[in-house]
PDB file of C-alpha atoms in Angstrom:
ATOM      1  CA  UNK A   1     104.115 116.022 193.504  1.00  0.00           C
ATOM      2  CA  UNK A   2     104.389 112.267 193.166  1.00  0.00           C
ATOM      3  CA  UNK A   3     103.977 112.481 189.349  1.00  0.00           C
ATOM      4  CA  UNK A   4     106.570 115.251 189.117  1.00  0.00           C
ATOM      5  CA  UNK A   5     108.967 113.139 191.106  1.00  0.00           C
ATOM      6  CA  UNK A   6     108.484 110.171 188.774  1.00  0.00           C
ATOM      7  CA  UNK A   7     109.158 112.337 185.707  1.00  0.00           C
ATOM      8  CA  UNK A   8     112.331 113.733 187.271  1.00  0.00           C
ATOM      9  CA  UNK A   9     113.423 110.216 188.203  1.00  0.00           C
ATOM     10  CA  UNK A  10     112.867 108.959 184.634  1.00  0.00           C
ATOM     11  CA  UNK A  11     114.692 111.963 183.183  1.00  0.00           C
ATOM     12  CA  UNK A  12     117.590 111.340 185.544  1.00  0.00           C
ATOM     13  CA  UNK A  13     117.752 107.686 184.525  1.00  0.00           C
ATOM     14  CA  UNK A  14     117.779 108.572 180.832  1.00  0.00           C
ATOM     15  CA  UNK A  15     120.535 111.157 181.313  1.00  0.00           C
ATOM     16  CA  UNK A  16     122.523 108.631 183.326  1.00  0.00           C
ATOM     17  CA  UNK A  17     122.211 106.190 180.396  1.00  0.00           C
ATOM     18  CA  UNK A  18     123.911 108.714 178.154  1.00  0.00           C
ATOM     19  CA  UNK A  19     121.333 111.164 176.838  1.00  0.00           C
ATOM     20  CA  UNK A  20     121.567 114.939 177.312  1.00  0.00           C
ATOM     21  CA  UNK A  21     118.424 116.662 178.664  1.00  0.00           C
ATOM     22  CA  UNK A  22     117.848 118.193 175.208  1.00  0.00           C
ATOM     23  CA  UNK A  23     118.232 114.838 173.428  1.00  0.00           C
ATOM     24  CA  UNK A  24     115.927 113.123 175.896  1.00  0.00           C
ATOM     25  CA  UNK A  25     113.311 115.852 175.467  1.00  0.00           C
ATOM     26  CA  UNK A  26     113.209 115.745 171.647  1.00  0.00           C
ATOM     27  CA  UNK A  27     113.903 112.040 171.258  1.00  0.00           C
ATOM     28  CA  UNK A  28     115.602 110.539 168.215  1.00  0.00           C
ATOM     29  CA  UNK A  29     114.671 111.752 164.736  1.00  0.00           C
ATOM     30  CA  UNK A  30     115.215 109.362 161.799  1.00  0.00           C
ATOM     31  CA  UNK A  31     114.590 110.108 158.126  1.00  0.00           C
ATOM     32  CA  UNK A  32     115.379 108.455 154.787  1.00  0.00           C
ATOM     33  CA  UNK A  33     115.123 105.165 152.916  1.00  0.00           C
ATOM     34  CA  UNK A  34     111.815 103.340 152.553  1.00  0.00           C
ATOM     35  CA  UNK A  35     113.814 100.104 152.366  1.00  0.00           C
ATOM     36  CA  UNK A  36     115.513 100.683 155.727  1.00  0.00           C
ATOM     37  CA  UNK A  37     112.324 102.194 157.170  1.00  0.00           C
ATOM     38  CA  UNK A  38     110.747  98.944 158.430  1.00  0.00           C
ATOM     39  CA  UNK A  39     113.939  98.132 160.329  1.00  0.00           C
ATOM     40  CA  UNK A  40     114.010 101.583 161.929  1.00  0.00           C
ATOM     41  CA  UNK A  41     110.308 101.416 162.821  1.00  0.00           C
ATOM     42  CA  UNK A  42     110.671  98.040 164.497  1.00  0.00           C
ATOM     43  CA  UNK A  43     113.819  99.194 166.285  1.00  0.00           C
ATOM     44  CA  UNK A  44     111.942 102.327 167.386  1.00  0.00           C
ATOM     45  CA  UNK A  45     109.134 100.274 168.929  1.00  0.00           C
ATOM     46  CA  UNK A  46     111.674  98.172 170.831  1.00  0.00           C
ATOM     47  CA  UNK A  47     113.688 101.230 171.846  1.00  0.00           C
ATOM     48  CA  UNK A  48     110.719 103.217 173.124  1.00  0.00           C
ATOM     49  CA  UNK A  49     109.529 100.233 175.166  1.00  0.00           C
ATOM     50  CA  UNK A  50     112.990  99.649 176.654  1.00  0.00           C
ATOM     51  CA  UNK A  51     114.241 103.225 177.212  1.00  0.00           C
ATOM     52  CA  UNK A  52     111.042 105.333 177.113  1.00  0.00           C
ATOM     53  CA  UNK A  53     112.734 107.676 174.597  1.00  0.00           C
ATOM     54  CA  UNK A  54     110.514 108.862 171.714  1.00  0.00           C
ATOM     55  CA  UNK A  55     111.780 107.849 168.264  1.00  0.00           C
ATOM     56  CA  UNK A  56     110.262 109.371 165.111  1.00  0.00           C
ATOM     57  CA  UNK A  57     110.813 107.599 161.777  1.00  0.00           C
ATOM     58  CA  UNK A  58     110.076 109.266 158.424  1.00  0.00           C
ATOM     59  CA  UNK A  59     110.465 107.499 155.069  1.00  0.00           C
ATOM     60  CA  UNK A  60     111.238 110.194 152.499  1.00  0.00           C
ATOM     61  CA  UNK A  61     113.882 108.313 150.490  1.00  0.00           C
ATOM     62  CA  UNK A  62     117.651 107.990 150.824  1.00  0.00           C
ATOM     63  CA  UNK A  63     118.356 111.299 149.097  1.00  0.00           C
ATOM     64  CA  UNK A  64     116.109 113.211 151.463  1.00  0.00           C
ATOM     65  CA  UNK A  65     117.593 111.318 154.405  1.00  0.00           C
ATOM     66  CA  UNK A  66     121.021 112.627 153.430  1.00  0.00           C
ATOM     67  CA  UNK A  67     119.613 116.164 153.131  1.00  0.00           C
ATOM     68  CA  UNK A  68     117.999 115.905 156.574  1.00  0.00           C
ATOM     69  CA  UNK A  69     121.280 114.850 158.187  1.00  0.00           C
ATOM     70  CA  UNK A  70     123.166 117.637 156.402  1.00  0.00           C
ATOM     71  CA  UNK A  71     120.536 120.198 157.465  1.00  0.00           C
ATOM     72  CA  UNK A  72     120.574 118.959 161.038  1.00  0.00           C
ATOM     73  CA  UNK A  73     116.902 117.988 161.017  1.00  0.00           C
ATOM     74  CA  UNK A  74     117.494 114.322 161.877  1.00  0.00           C
ATOM     75  CA  UNK A  75     119.855 112.350 164.119  1.00  0.00           C
ATOM     76  CA  UNK A  76     120.025 109.287 161.847  1.00  0.00           C
ATOM     77  CA  UNK A  77     119.737 109.135 158.041  1.00  0.00           C
ATOM     78  CA  UNK A  78     118.500 105.787 156.733  1.00  0.00           C
ATOM     79  CA  UNK A  79     120.094 105.082 153.344  1.00  0.00           C
ATOM     80  CA  UNK A  80     119.971 102.081 151.016  1.00  0.00           C
ATOM     81  CA  UNK A  81     123.105 103.330 149.267  1.00  0.00           C
ATOM     82  CA  UNK A  82     126.339 105.055 150.222  1.00  0.00           C
ATOM     83  CA  UNK A  83     126.435 108.830 150.349  1.00  0.00           C
ATOM     84  CA  UNK A  84     127.456 110.404 147.055  1.00  0.00           C
ATOM     85  CA  UNK A  85     130.614 112.542 146.788  1.00  0.00           C
ATOM     86  CA  UNK A  86     128.477 115.660 146.297  1.00  0.00           C
ATOM     87  CA  UNK A  87     126.480 114.864 149.438  1.00  0.00           C
ATOM     88  CA  UNK A  88     129.680 114.390 151.434  1.00  0.00           C
ATOM     89  CA  UNK A  89     130.971 117.704 150.076  1.00  0.00           C
ATOM     90  CA  UNK A  90     127.718 119.459 151.038  1.00  0.00           C
ATOM     91  CA  UNK A  91     127.952 117.951 154.520  1.00  0.00           C
ATOM     92  CA  UNK A  92     131.549 119.093 154.932  1.00  0.00           C
ATOM     93  CA  UNK A  93     130.585 122.620 153.889  1.00  0.00           C
ATOM     94  CA  UNK A  94     128.065 122.704 156.743  1.00  0.00           C
ATOM     95  CA  UNK A  95     130.407 121.186 159.310  1.00  0.00           C
ATOM     96  CA  UNK A  96     128.648 117.807 159.272  1.00  0.00           C
ATOM     97  CA  UNK A  97     130.730 114.612 159.406  1.00  0.00           C
ATOM     98  CA  UNK A  98     128.611 111.718 158.037  1.00  0.00           C
ATOM     99  CA  UNK A  99     129.604 108.366 159.541  1.00  0.00           C
ATOM    100  CA  UNK A 100     128.155 105.196 157.962  1.00  0.00           C
ATOM    101  CA  UNK A 101     126.903 102.281 160.063  1.00  0.00           C
ATOM    102  CA  UNK A 102     125.738  99.055 158.386  1.00  0.00           C
ATOM    103  CA  UNK A 103     122.233  98.275 159.680  1.00  0.00           C
ATOM    104  CA  UNK A 104     121.689  95.063 157.672  1.00  0.00           C
ATOM    105  CA  UNK A 105     122.377  93.374 154.344  1.00  0.00           C
ATOM    106  CA  UNK A 106     119.856  93.227 151.517  1.00  0.00           C
ATOM    107  CA  UNK A 107     119.362  91.909 148.021  1.00  0.00           C
ATOM    108  CA  UNK A 108     117.532  93.856 145.323  1.00  0.00           C
ATOM    109  CA  UNK A 109     114.996  91.256 144.210  1.00  0.00           C
ATOM    110  CA  UNK A 110     113.772  91.332 140.598  1.00  0.00           C
ATOM    111  CA  UNK A 111     110.054  90.517 140.647  1.00  0.00           C
ATOM    112  CA  UNK A 112     107.427  89.772 137.989  1.00  0.00           C
ATOM    113  CA  UNK A 113     103.717  88.935 137.974  1.00  0.00           C
ATOM    114  CA  UNK A 114     103.095  85.456 139.482  1.00  0.00           C
ATOM    115  CA  UNK A 115     101.619  84.223 136.166  1.00  0.00           C
ATOM    116  CA  UNK A 116     104.821  85.037 134.245  1.00  0.00           C
ATOM    117  CA  UNK A 117     106.639  81.732 133.468  1.00  0.00           C
ATOM    118  CA  UNK A 118     110.067  83.393 133.238  1.00  0.00           C
ATOM    119  CA  UNK A 119     112.205  82.137 136.118  1.00  0.00           C
ATOM    120  CA  UNK A 120     115.606  83.689 135.493  1.00  0.00           C
ATOM    121  CA  UNK A 121     117.261  86.574 133.658  1.00  0.00           C
ATOM    122  CA  UNK A 122     120.877  87.566 133.252  1.00  0.00           C
ATOM    123  CA  UNK A 123     122.051  90.999 134.303  1.00  0.00           C
ATOM    124  CA  UNK A 124     122.526  91.765 130.613  1.00  0.00           C
ATOM    125  CA  UNK A 125     118.916  90.820 129.847  1.00  0.00           C
ATOM    126  CA  UNK A 126     117.670  92.960 132.745  1.00  0.00           C
ATOM    127  CA  UNK A 127     119.753  95.879 131.487  1.00  0.00           C
ATOM    128  CA  UNK A 128     118.323  95.371 127.986  1.00  0.00           C
ATOM    129  CA  UNK A 129     114.788  95.477 129.422  1.00  0.00           C
ATOM    130  CA  UNK A 130     115.405  98.623 131.461  1.00  0.00           C
ATOM    131  CA  UNK A 131     117.159 100.471 128.618  1.00  0.00           C
ATOM    132  CA  UNK A 132     114.447  99.588 126.089  1.00  0.00           C
ATOM    133  CA  UNK A 133     116.304  97.060 123.915  1.00  0.00           C
ATOM    134  CA  UNK A 134     113.895  94.314 125.034  1.00  0.00           C
ATOM    135  CA  UNK A 135     110.217  95.279 124.893  1.00  0.00           C
ATOM    136  CA  UNK A 136     108.454  91.879 124.703  1.00  0.00           C
ATOM    137  CA  UNK A 137     108.853  88.926 127.075  1.00  0.00           C
ATOM    138  CA  UNK A 138     109.231  86.679 124.007  1.00  0.00           C
ATOM    139  CA  UNK A 139     112.707  88.193 123.446  1.00  0.00           C
ATOM    140  CA  UNK A 140     113.950  86.691 126.739  1.00  0.00           C
ATOM    141  CA  UNK A 141     112.223  83.287 126.524  1.00  0.00           C
ATOM    142  CA  UNK A 142     108.845  84.293 127.893  1.00  0.00           C
ATOM    143  CA  UNK A 143     105.320  84.592 126.476  1.00  0.00           C
ATOM    144  CA  UNK A 144     104.326  87.011 123.729  1.00  0.00           C
ATOM    145  CA  UNK A 145     103.221  90.082 125.649  1.00  0.00           C
ATOM    146  CA  UNK A 146     104.743  93.530 126.218  1.00  0.00           C
ATOM    147  CA  UNK A 147     107.132  94.227 129.087  1.00  0.00           C
ATOM    148  CA  UNK A 148     105.936  96.890 131.526  1.00  0.00           C
ATOM    149  CA  UNK A 149     109.034  98.390 133.160  1.00  0.00           C
ATOM    150  CA  UNK A 150     108.643  99.635 136.748  1.00  0.00           C
ATOM    151  CA  UNK A 151     111.328 101.731 138.430  1.00  0.00           C
ATOM    152  CA  UNK A 152     111.694 103.861 141.576  1.00  0.00           C
ATOM    153  CA  UNK A 153     111.805 107.633 141.806  1.00  0.00           C
ATOM    154  CA  UNK A 154     115.138 109.452 141.360  1.00  0.00           C
ATOM    155  CA  UNK A 155     115.439 110.093 145.099  1.00  0.00           C
ATOM    156  CA  UNK A 156     115.456 106.377 145.879  1.00  0.00           C
ATOM    157  CA  UNK A 157     118.639 104.693 147.065  1.00  0.00           C
ATOM    158  CA  UNK A 158     117.347 101.406 145.657  1.00  0.00           C
ATOM    159  CA  UNK A 159     117.030 103.068 142.238  1.00  0.00           C
ATOM    160  CA  UNK A 160     120.588 104.418 142.486  1.00  0.00           C
ATOM    161  CA  UNK A 161     121.991 101.038 143.520  1.00  0.00           C
ATOM    162  CA  UNK A 162     120.067  99.251 140.753  1.00  0.00           C
ATOM    163  CA  UNK A 163     121.460 101.643 138.148  1.00  0.00           C
ATOM    164  CA  UNK A 164     124.961 101.126 139.492  1.00  0.00           C
ATOM    165  CA  UNK A 165     124.782  97.311 139.715  1.00  0.00           C
ATOM    166  CA  UNK A 166     122.749  96.575 136.566  1.00  0.00           C
ATOM    167  CA  UNK A 167     122.757  99.513 134.175  1.00  0.00           C
ATOM    168  CA  UNK A 168     126.270 100.824 134.672  1.00  0.00           C
ATOM    169  CA  UNK A 169     124.466 104.153 135.188  1.00  0.00           C
ATOM    170  CA  UNK A 170     122.845 104.077 131.701  1.00  0.00           C
ATOM    171  CA  UNK A 171     119.444 105.773 131.536  1.00  0.00           C
ATOM    172  CA  UNK A 172     116.221 103.862 132.081  1.00  0.00           C
ATOM    173  CA  UNK A 173     113.871 103.774 129.072  1.00  0.00           C
ATOM    174  CA  UNK A 174     111.556 106.816 129.070  1.00  0.00           C
ATOM    175  CA  UNK A 175     108.436 104.661 128.939  1.00  0.00           C
ATOM    176  CA  UNK A 176     109.213 103.154 132.371  1.00  0.00           C
ATOM    177  CA  UNK A 177     106.627 103.739 135.088  1.00  0.00           C
ATOM    178  CA  UNK A 178     107.902 105.315 138.310  1.00  0.00           C
ATOM    179  CA  UNK A 179     106.632 104.308 141.754  1.00  0.00           C
ATOM    180  CA  UNK A 180     107.382 106.103 145.020  1.00  0.00           C
ATOM    181  CA  UNK A 181     108.120 103.169 147.335  1.00  0.00           C
ATOM    182  CA  UNK A 182     108.900  99.472 147.571  1.00  0.00           C
ATOM    183  CA  UNK A 183     105.291  98.837 148.493  1.00  0.00           C
ATOM    184  CA  UNK A 184     103.997 100.738 145.472  1.00  0.00           C
ATOM    185  CA  UNK A 185     106.282  98.794 143.115  1.00  0.00           C
ATOM    186  CA  UNK A 186     105.118  95.502 144.615  1.00  0.00           C
ATOM    187  CA  UNK A 187     101.482  96.491 144.302  1.00  0.00           C
ATOM    188  CA  UNK A 188     101.871  97.544 140.642  1.00  0.00           C
ATOM    189  CA  UNK A 189     103.762  94.385 139.649  1.00  0.00           C
ATOM    190  CA  UNK A 190     101.264  92.164 141.458  1.00  0.00           C
ATOM    191  CA  UNK A 191      98.431  93.653 139.381  1.00  0.00           C
ATOM    192  CA  UNK A 192     100.149  93.877 135.982  1.00  0.00           C
ATOM    193  CA  UNK A 193     100.673  90.780 133.832  1.00  0.00           C
ATOM    194  CA  UNK A 194     103.706  92.050 131.907  1.00  0.00           C
ATOM    195  CA  UNK A 195     105.375  94.019 134.697  1.00  0.00           C
ATOM    196  CA  UNK A 196     108.896  93.731 136.061  1.00  0.00           C
ATOM    197  CA  UNK A 197     110.187  95.690 139.057  1.00  0.00           C
ATOM    198  CA  UNK A 198     112.752  95.563 141.838  1.00  0.00           C
ATOM    199  CA  UNK A 199     112.314  95.475 145.628  1.00  0.00           C
ATOM    200  CA  UNK A 200     114.283  95.199 148.809  1.00  0.00           C
ATOM    201  CA  UNK A 201     114.343  91.528 149.834  1.00  0.00           C
ATOM    202  CA  UNK A 202     112.236  92.190 152.923  1.00  0.00           C
ATOM    203  CA  UNK A 203     109.318  93.346 150.759  1.00  0.00           C
ATOM    204  CA  UNK A 204     108.990  90.162 148.677  1.00  0.00           C
ATOM    205  CA  UNK A 205     105.858  88.107 149.369  1.00  0.00           C
ATOM    206  CA  UNK A 206     103.501  85.773 147.503  1.00  0.00           C
ATOM    207  CA  UNK A 207     101.815  88.632 145.599  1.00  0.00           C
ATOM    208  CA  UNK A 208     104.833  88.836 143.272  1.00  0.00           C
ATOM    209  CA  UNK A 209     107.276  86.302 141.829  1.00  0.00           C
ATOM    210  CA  UNK A 210     111.012  86.757 142.473  1.00  0.00           C
ATOM    211  CA  UNK A 211     113.252  85.532 139.671  1.00  0.00           C
ATOM    212  CA  UNK A 212     116.880  84.425 139.613  1.00  0.00           C
ATOM    213  CA  UNK A 213     119.592  86.797 138.384  1.00  0.00           C
ATOM    214  CA  UNK A 214     122.434  85.021 136.588  1.00  0.00           C
ATOM    215  CA  UNK A 215     120.774  81.786 137.836  1.00  0.00           C
ATOM    216  CA  UNK A 216     121.004  82.822 141.533  1.00  0.00           C
ATOM    217  CA  UNK A 217     117.782  83.368 143.489  1.00  0.00           C
ATOM    218  CA  UNK A 218     117.593  86.265 145.961  1.00  0.00           C
ATOM    219  CA  UNK A 219     117.558  84.811 149.483  1.00  0.00           C
ATOM    220  CA  UNK A 220     119.024  85.302 152.930  1.00  0.00           C
ATOM    221  CA  UNK A 221     121.650  82.639 152.152  1.00  0.00           C
ATOM    222  CA  UNK A 222     122.733  84.041 148.771  1.00  0.00           C
ATOM    223  CA  UNK A 223     122.869  87.605 150.106  1.00  0.00           C
ATOM    224  CA  UNK A 224     124.885  86.495 153.132  1.00  0.00           C
ATOM    225  CA  UNK A 225     127.435  84.552 151.068  1.00  0.00           C
ATOM    226  CA  UNK A 226     127.487  87.363 148.468  1.00  0.00           C
ATOM    227  CA  UNK A 227     126.645  85.064 145.530  1.00  0.00           C
ATOM    228  CA  UNK A 228     123.476  86.991 144.649  1.00  0.00           C
ATOM    229  CA  UNK A 229     124.615  89.591 142.077  1.00  0.00           C
ATOM    230  CA  UNK A 230     122.419  92.402 143.426  1.00  0.00           C
ATOM    231  CA  UNK A 231     123.424  92.259 147.114  1.00  0.00           C
ATOM    232  CA  UNK A 232     124.074  95.466 149.047  1.00  0.00           C
ATOM    233  CA  UNK A 233     124.501  96.873 152.566  1.00  0.00           C
ATOM    234  CA  UNK A 234     121.830  99.086 154.162  1.00  0.00           C
ATOM    235  CA  UNK A 235     123.088 102.072 156.137  1.00  0.00           C
ATOM    236  CA  UNK A 236     122.278 104.356 159.033  1.00  0.00           C
ATOM    237  CA  UNK A 237     124.335 107.574 158.915  1.00  0.00           C
ATOM    238  CA  UNK A 238     125.090 109.803 161.910  1.00  0.00           C
ATOM    239  CA  UNK A 239     126.885 113.123 162.283  1.00  0.00           C
ATOM    240  CA  UNK A 240     130.186 111.939 163.747  1.00  0.00           C
ATOM    241  CA  UNK A 241     130.536 109.028 166.147  1.00  0.00           C
ATOM    242  CA  UNK A 242     127.156 108.616 167.840  1.00  0.00           C
ATOM    243  CA  UNK A 243     126.831 109.141 171.579  1.00  0.00           C
ATOM    244  CA  UNK A 244     124.255 108.501 174.275  1.00  0.00           C
ATOM    245  CA  UNK A 245     120.884 107.196 173.175  1.00  0.00           C
ATOM    246  CA  UNK A 246     121.689 107.567 169.471  1.00  0.00           C
ATOM    247  CA  UNK A 247     124.691 105.254 169.976  1.00  0.00           C
ATOM    248  CA  UNK A 248     122.462 102.713 171.712  1.00  0.00           C
ATOM    249  CA  UNK A 249     120.043 102.835 168.783  1.00  0.00           C
ATOM    250  CA  UNK A 250     122.820 102.475 166.191  1.00  0.00           C
ATOM    251  CA  UNK A 251     124.160  99.438 168.050  1.00  0.00           C
ATOM    252  CA  UNK A 252     120.824  97.581 167.923  1.00  0.00           C
ATOM    253  CA  UNK A 253     121.796  95.520 164.790  1.00  0.00           C
ATOM    254  CA  UNK A 254     124.539  93.933 166.915  1.00  0.00           C
ATOM    255  CA  UNK A 255     122.185  92.847 169.695  1.00  0.00           C
ATOM    256  CA  UNK A 256     120.170  89.589 169.830  1.00  0.00           C
ATOM    257  CA  UNK A 257     116.893  91.552 169.643  1.00  0.00           C
ATOM    258  CA  UNK A 258     118.170  93.582 166.701  1.00  0.00           C
ATOM    259  CA  UNK A 259     119.284  90.500 164.769  1.00  0.00           C
ATOM    260  CA  UNK A 260     115.930  88.841 165.443  1.00  0.00           C
ATOM    261  CA  UNK A 261     114.027  91.863 164.126  1.00  0.00           C
ATOM    262  CA  UNK A 262     116.169  92.040 160.982  1.00  0.00           C
ATOM    263  CA  UNK A 263     115.574  88.340 160.250  1.00  0.00           C
ATOM    264  CA  UNK A 264     111.830  88.630 160.924  1.00  0.00           C
ATOM    265  CA  UNK A 265     111.616  91.494 158.408  1.00  0.00           C
ATOM    266  CA  UNK A 266     113.264  89.376 155.711  1.00  0.00           C
ATOM    267  CA  UNK A 267     116.616  91.156 155.696  1.00  0.00           C
ATOM    268  CA  UNK A 268     120.022  89.706 156.597  1.00  0.00           C
ATOM    269  CA  UNK A 269     121.934  90.538 159.807  1.00  0.00           C
ATOM    270  CA  UNK A 270     125.437  91.855 159.200  1.00  0.00           C
ATOM    271  CA  UNK A 271     126.832  90.978 162.642  1.00  0.00           C
TER     272      UNK A 271
END
């Protein structure tokens, strides 16, 4: 009886804080971007400790995050790009109203193997590498060895944003290797002498070497002041204006704890 009473008391507290009985029972479901994923996972740990509401985070890519929101299988879609017009149209057809919330700011860092002496490339040079016009590092001031181009899968928001910011939506050379996540790209570049890839800023560590783009290094400062050419917002999408516990979760980037977590993960607070 005592245990039952405690459960009812907790449920009552959660409902009083803004969650319906159904929402409290199933918790918050999040799906989408592998770039935004670490932020959501850290927020989830904080949220579950503070509110005792279960939060499930899946990292299936921005495209799948959008599909999950449209299909009603998640409460929050993590996306490292804006929703496409066709996704918004599909949502409207199903009665879903996607609302974007900026979770943090990010820079797409261009990374090479630590032994590569190249320190900077222009956006034009990067585009030439990814479209196959440059195939040897010697063509861009580096050593004489072949370039190994690493990209993300087509469902990746980071891939979409890279194409938009660097390639003007031109196609990536067919010989490019495709990796399924930021972590996989980092691992491949760290083990491949001639490789070049791109990562969310929070994934950069000493195993790879970030290079400047148009002479600007990717950093918290250059992303925040928008001087880094490959800066971008990271999003959490909800169906309409969030309410109850989902609203509390969406507001975390504005709180001191949320800002601290974003900084600790290597991303840049928006608020």
